[in-house]
Amino acid sequence: KKGPDLPDWRLLALAAGAVAVLVGGGWVGKRLFFTAPQVDSVQPAQAEPGQTISLRGQRFDGDAEDNVVWFGDRSAAAFSFADGALQVKVPAVPHAGTVRLQVETGSGRSKAVPFGVVMPLKAASLDPAGALPGDEVVLHGSGFAEGASVTVGGAAARVVSTEAAALRFEMPKLEGATGSRHEVVASVGDRRTKALPLYLGRVPLVASFEPARGVAGDLVRIRGAGFAPGADANAVTFDGVPALVVAASALELAVVVPP
């Protein structure tokens, strides 16, 4: 006697596989496209390590610290999430340039968007410390780039050349007496360096004496710019008579008035 017809086991296997694909694919699709965060904008589009940026998008975690922001292979946890925006500080990175920015939560990682990491814009020193209009001056520091600008006492200076650690400019025409100080500020985009003083006049430059008069043997402090940091490296004379230099810095000399 012939038994009841049974379904082909191969058909059952195909059906089970199709169900698994549908279920698994649905889960993967949901994880990738419906729960993973999405970054829509980053403000500003570039920043220095340590500066705060704001990220707007979708499906960020409600707890700020559970949103990990990746800058290439470096990461930093967000410290604030308010009004739909994540706030995070740019971490230290090996090199300046464009990196892939992503936000990671427990539901996955967002698609990458480009973000620019720039070196800190800093002004360290001026060489020389004083100049006349038309003289070239080098501003040493870091983070300089093409398009950098310089002002001296508020007057625009012509930039001669730009390197990452040095910016060469031409001293503009300024109003002021010889020995007057003027602030030098470099800018790259909306970033500005701290102001450094530049004297109007070639160095070494004497700006003042304290006291302004005295007798042989008195200690006089001479203030100005461009002095050698070692006492023995400076030569001071009063009416052609050499004086003893007892202390020195780039901005001040302490000398004994000679007979």
C-alpha positions in Angstrom: 0.0 0.0 0.0 1.3 3.4 -1.0 1.8 5.8 1.9 0.9 9.5 2.1 2.8 12.0 -0.2 5.4 13.8 1.7 6.9 17.2 0.7 10.3 17.1 -1.0 13.0 17.7 1.6 14.9 19.9 -0.9 11.8 22.2 -1.2 11.6 22.4 2.6 15.3 23.4 2.8 14.9 26.1 0.2 11.8 27.5 2.0 13.7 27.5 5.3 16.6 29.3 3.7 14.4 31.9 2.1 12.8 32.6 5.5 16.2 32.9 7.1 17.4 35.3 4.4 14.3 37.5 4.8 14.6 37.6 8.5 18.4 38.1 8.6 18.3 40.6 5.8 15.6 42.5 7.5 17.6 42.7 10.7 20.7 43.8 8.9 18.9 46.4 6.9 17.2 47.7 9.9 20.5 47.9 11.8 22.3 49.6 8.9 19.6 51.9 7.6 17.1 52.5 10.4 19.0 52.5 13.7 22.6 53.5 12.9 23.3 57.2 13.4 23.5 59.6 10.5 25.7 62.8 10.3 24.1 65.6 8.3 26.4 68.5 9.1 29.5 69.4 11.1 30.3 73.0 12.3 32.9 74.2 11.8 34.1 72.1 8.8 37.6 72.2 10.2 39.2 72.8 13.6 42.3 72.4 15.8 42.8 69.6 18.2 41.1 70.6 21.5 38.5 72.8 19.9 34.8 72.0 20.1 32.7 71.1 17.1 28.9 70.6 16.7 27.4 67.6 14.8 23.8 67.5 13.7 22.1 64.4 12.3 19.7 61.6 13.1 19.5 58.7 15.5 22.2 59.9 18.0 22.1 58.3 21.4 20.2 60.3 24.0 23.2 60.0 26.4 25.9 62.2 25.1 28.8 60.0 26.3 27.3 57.0 24.5 28.1 58.7 21.2 31.6 58.0 20.1 32.9 60.3 17.4 35.7 58.9 15.2 38.3 61.1 13.6 40.1 58.7 11.3 41.5 56.1 13.8 41.2 58.5 16.8 38.0 58.7 18.8 36.4 61.0 21.4 33.2 60.7 23.3 30.7 63.5 23.0 30.3 65.6 26.1 26.9 67.3 25.3 23.7 66.5 23.4 21.2 69.3 23.3 18.8 70.7 20.7 19.6 67.8 18.3 23.4 68.6 18.2 26.3 66.7 19.6 29.2 68.6 21.1 32.7 67.0 21.0 36.3 68.1 21.3 38.6 67.2 18.4 41.3 64.8 19.7 45.0 64.9 19.0 45.8 63.4 15.6 49.1 62.4 14.1 48.9 64.8 11.1 46.8 67.7 10.0 44.6 67.1 7.0 41.2 65.7 6.0 39.9 62.7 8.1 36.9 60.5 8.0 34.4 61.5 10.7 31.9 59.0 12.0 29.5 58.7 14.9 29.2 55.3 16.6 26.4 54.3 19.0 25.3 50.9 20.3 23.2 50.6 17.1 26.1 51.0 14.7 28.4 53.5 13.0 27.4 56.3 10.6 28.6 56.7 7.1 31.8 58.8 7.0 31.9 62.5 6.2 35.0 64.6 5.6 36.4 66.8 8.3 39.5 69.0 8.3 42.0 68.9 11.2 44.3 71.9 11.2 47.5 72.5 13.2 47.1 75.1 16.1 47.7 78.6 14.8 50.3 80.1 17.1 52.8 83.0 17.1 56.0 82.4 19.0 58.5 85.1 18.1 59.5 87.9 15.6 62.9 88.2 13.9 64.0 90.9 14.1 62.2 92.4 17.0 62.2 95.8 15.4 62.0 97.1 11.8 61.5 100.1 9.6 58.9 100.3 6.8 60.0 98.1 3.9 62.1 95.8 6.1 61.2 92.1 6.0 60.3 90.4 9.3 59.8 86.7 10.0 57.0 85.5 12.3 57.8 82.1 13.8 55.1 79.8 15.0 52.9 77.1 13.7 49.7 76.4 11.6 50.4 79.0 9.0 48.9 78.3 5.5 48.4 79.8 2.1 46.1 82.7 2.4 47.4 83.8 5.7 47.4 87.6 6.4 49.3 89.9 8.8 48.6 93.2 10.4 51.0 95.4 12.3 49.4 98.0 14.5 46.2 97.4 12.6 47.8 98.1 9.2 47.9 95.3 6.6 51.4 94.0 5.8 52.4 92.4 2.5 53.1 88.7 3.0 56.3 87.7 1.2 56.2 83.9 1.8 54.4 81.4 3.9 55.6 78.1 5.5 53.9 76.0 8.2 56.2 77.3 10.9 57.2 80.7 9.5 55.6 83.6 7.8 57.7 86.4 6.2 56.1 89.8 5.8 57.1 93.4 4.9 56.9 96.1 7.5 54.1 98.5 6.5 54.2 102.3 6.9 53.2 103.2 10.5 52.5 106.3 12.4 54.6 106.6 15.6 58.0 107.6 16.9 61.0 105.4 16.7 60.9 102.9 19.5 57.1 102.7 19.6 55.6 99.3 19.9 53.0 97.9 17.5 51.0 94.6 17.8 51.6 91.9 15.1 48.6 89.5 14.5 48.5 86.8 11.9 45.2 85.3 10.6 44.2 82.2 8.7 40.5 82.3 7.9 38.7 83.2 11.1 41.6 82.1 13.3 44.0 84.6 14.8 47.3 84.4 16.7 48.0 86.2 19.9 49.5 89.6 19.4 53.3 90.0 19.6 55.0 93.4 19.9 57.2 94.8 17.1 59.2 97.9 17.5 59.3 100.7 14.9 63.1 101.0 14.3 66.0 98.7 13.7 67.5 96.7 16.5 69.3 96.9 18.8 66.9 99.6 19.8 67.0 101.8 22.9 63.6 102.9 24.1 64.2 104.3 27.6 66.6 104.7 30.5 65.9 104.3 34.2 67.0 106.6 35.8 67.2 109.2 33.0 70.3 110.8 34.6 73.0 109.9 37.2 76.6 109.8 38.1 79.5 107.4 37.6 78.8 104.1 39.4 75.0 104.3 39.2 73.1 101.3 37.9 71.1 102.1 34.9 68.4 100.0 33.3 68.2 100.4 29.5 65.0 99.1 28.0 64.4 98.4 24.3 64.6 95.4 21.9 67.1 93.2 20.2 69.6 92.9 23.0 71.7 89.8 23.3 70.5 87.5 26.2 74.0 87.2 27.6 75.6 90.2 29.4 79.0 89.7 27.9 77.5 89.7 24.4 76.4 93.3 24.7 78.7 96.4 24.4 77.4 99.6 25.9 79.3 103.0 25.9 78.6 106.4 27.5 80.2 109.1 25.3 82.5 106.4 23.9 83.5 105.1 27.4 82.7 101.4 27.8 80.3 100.5 30.6 80.0 97.3 32.6 77.0 95.2 31.6 75.9 93.2 34.7 72.7 91.6 33.4 70.9 91.3 30.1 67.8 90.0 28.4 66.3 90.5 24.9 64.4 93.6 26.2 66.5 95.1 29.0 70.1 95.7 30.0 71.5 96.5 33.5 74.7 98.6 33.2 77.0 100.5 35.5 77.7 104.1 34.4 81.5 104.5 33.8 83.7 107.3 35.0 
